[in-house]
mmCIF file of C-alpha atoms in Angstrom:
data_model
loop_
_atom_site.group_PDB
_atom_site.id
_atom_site.type_symbol
_atom_site.label_atom_id
_atom_site.label_comp_id
_atom_site.label_asym_id
_atom_site.label_seq_id
_atom_site.Cartn_x
_atom_site.Cartn_y
_atom_site.Cartn_z
ATOM 1 C CA UNK D 1 49.084 30.038 15.983
ATOM 2 C CA UNK D 2 46.490 27.264 15.972
ATOM 3 C CA UNK D 3 47.713 23.759 16.701
ATOM 4 C CA UNK D 4 46.254 22.557 13.437
ATOM 5 C CA UNK D 5 48.572 24.889 11.487
ATOM 6 C CA UNK D 6 51.599 24.036 13.634
ATOM 7 C CA UNK D 7 51.174 20.389 12.642
ATOM 8 C CA UNK D 8 52.374 21.186 9.122
ATOM 9 C CA UNK D 9 55.033 23.790 9.856
ATOM 10 C CA UNK D 10 58.650 23.100 8.956
ATOM 11 C CA UNK D 11 61.460 23.384 11.574
ATOM 12 C CA UNK D 12 62.815 26.554 9.844
ATOM 13 C CA UNK D 13 59.474 28.262 10.179
ATOM 14 C CA UNK D 14 59.155 27.643 13.942
ATOM 15 C CA UNK D 15 61.149 30.749 14.724
ATOM 16 C CA UNK D 16 63.446 28.682 16.970
ATOM 17 C CA UNK D 17 66.279 28.220 14.441
ATOM 18 C CA UNK D 18 68.805 30.663 13.077
ATOM 19 C CA UNK D 19 68.287 29.259 9.596
ATOM 20 C CA UNK D 20 66.735 31.409 6.894
ATOM 21 C CA UNK D 21 63.635 29.729 5.468
ATOM 22 C CA UNK D 22 63.780 28.843 1.820
ATOM 23 C CA UNK D 23 61.498 27.196 -0.695
ATOM 24 C CA UNK D 24 62.790 23.861 0.588
ATOM 25 C CA UNK D 25 60.714 24.266 3.742
ATOM 26 C CA UNK D 26 57.720 23.440 1.511
ATOM 27 C CA UNK D 27 59.161 19.929 0.942
ATOM 28 C CA UNK D 28 58.928 19.267 4.718
ATOM 29 C CA UNK D 29 55.282 20.399 4.843
ATOM 30 C CA UNK D 30 54.582 18.296 1.761
ATOM 31 C CA UNK D 31 56.146 15.362 3.610
ATOM 32 C CA UNK D 32 53.709 16.011 6.520
ATOM 33 C CA UNK D 33 50.740 16.074 4.078
ATOM 34 C CA UNK D 34 51.885 12.765 2.423
ATOM 35 C CA UNK D 35 52.406 11.159 5.826
ATOM 36 C CA UNK D 36 48.910 12.017 6.884
ATOM 37 C CA UNK D 37 47.430 10.918 3.574
ATOM 38 C CA UNK D 38 49.048 7.492 3.718
ATOM 39 C CA UNK D 39 48.861 6.754 7.431
ATOM 40 C CA UNK D 40 45.709 8.706 8.412
ATOM 41 C CA UNK D 41 47.571 10.399 11.242
ATOM 42 C CA UNK D 42 49.939 13.319 11.579
ATOM 43 C CA UNK D 43 53.655 12.655 12.196
ATOM 44 C CA UNK D 44 53.430 14.397 15.608
ATOM 45 C CA UNK D 45 50.216 14.545 17.634
ATOM 46 C CA UNK D 46 49.570 16.837 20.611
ATOM 47 C CA UNK D 47 47.081 19.519 21.734
ATOM 48 C CA UNK D 48 50.016 21.585 22.914
ATOM 49 C CA UNK D 49 51.575 23.843 20.323
ATOM 50 C CA UNK D 50 54.977 23.888 22.075
ATOM 51 C CA UNK D 51 55.136 20.151 22.043
ATOM 52 C CA UNK D 52 54.333 20.074 18.313
ATOM 53 C CA UNK D 53 57.046 22.672 17.643
ATOM 54 C CA UNK D 54 59.532 20.722 19.721
ATOM 55 C CA UNK D 55 58.674 17.510 17.798
ATOM 56 C CA UNK D 56 59.229 19.195 14.464
ATOM 57 C CA UNK D 57 62.701 20.340 15.726
ATOM 58 C CA UNK D 58 63.853 17.279 17.629
ATOM 59 C CA UNK D 59 61.868 14.131 17.021
ATOM 60 C CA UNK D 60 61.627 11.649 14.138
ATOM 61 C CA UNK D 61 58.209 10.407 13.140
ATOM 62 C CA UNK D 62 57.469 6.693 13.009
ATOM 63 C CA UNK D 63 58.298 5.567 9.463
ATOM 64 C CA UNK D 64 55.110 5.039 7.397
ATOM 65 C CA UNK D 65 56.071 1.454 6.519
ATOM 66 C CA UNK D 66 55.892 0.632 10.230
ATOM 67 C CA UNK D 67 52.317 1.987 10.403
ATOM 68 C CA UNK D 68 51.204 0.627 7.018
ATOM 69 C CA UNK D 69 52.983 -2.658 6.638
ATOM 70 C CA UNK D 70 51.741 -3.265 3.102
ATOM 71 C CA UNK D 71 53.373 -0.028 1.940
ATOM 72 C CA UNK D 72 56.513 -0.308 -0.314
ATOM 73 C CA UNK D 73 59.672 0.745 1.549
ATOM 74 C CA UNK D 74 60.466 3.109 -1.312
ATOM 75 C CA UNK D 75 57.467 5.318 -0.478
ATOM 76 C CA UNK D 76 58.368 5.305 3.202
ATOM 77 C CA UNK D 77 61.947 6.371 2.278
ATOM 78 C CA UNK D 78 60.683 9.286 0.120
ATOM 79 C CA UNK D 79 58.474 10.505 2.862
ATOM 80 C CA UNK D 80 61.329 10.185 5.447
ATOM 81 C CA UNK D 81 63.519 12.178 3.196
ATOM 82 C CA UNK D 82 60.903 14.896 2.868
ATOM 83 C CA UNK D 83 60.728 15.032 6.653
ATOM 84 C CA UNK D 84 64.454 15.380 7.282
ATOM 85 C CA UNK D 85 65.214 18.291 9.571
ATOM 86 C CA UNK D 86 68.619 19.330 8.286
ATOM 87 C CA UNK D 87 68.519 21.462 5.273
ATOM 88 C CA UNK D 88 71.275 19.615 3.449
ATOM 89 C CA UNK D 89 69.312 16.384 3.681
ATOM 90 C CA UNK D 90 65.984 17.502 2.320
ATOM 91 C CA UNK D 91 64.706 16.911 -1.187
ATOM 92 C CA UNK D 92 66.225 19.268 -3.797
ATOM 93 C CA UNK D 93 64.319 20.415 -6.846
ATOM 94 C CA UNK D 94 64.594 18.404 -9.975
ATOM 95 C CA UNK D 95 66.834 19.888 -12.579
ATOM 96 C CA UNK D 96 67.541 19.022 -16.180
#
């Protein structure tokens, strides 16, 4: 798979976890998109696909409020929550 695609993949879709992917994996990928939109960089940068996969599984990205100091902490917290790796800690759909 091209490195560019791996940059947006959720941990569940790496094929290295025993978890069954669900619609919640889209929240992780959305977090990557928001991260890149706000900071101008991806959360994990490498030319090596295995390094990117490992980062999605094991590393935490630098919080966006550290990169963009003028950014409200609330936005940084939302993006951090979207990028959580454990399924129980990711964003859940809004319900009435």
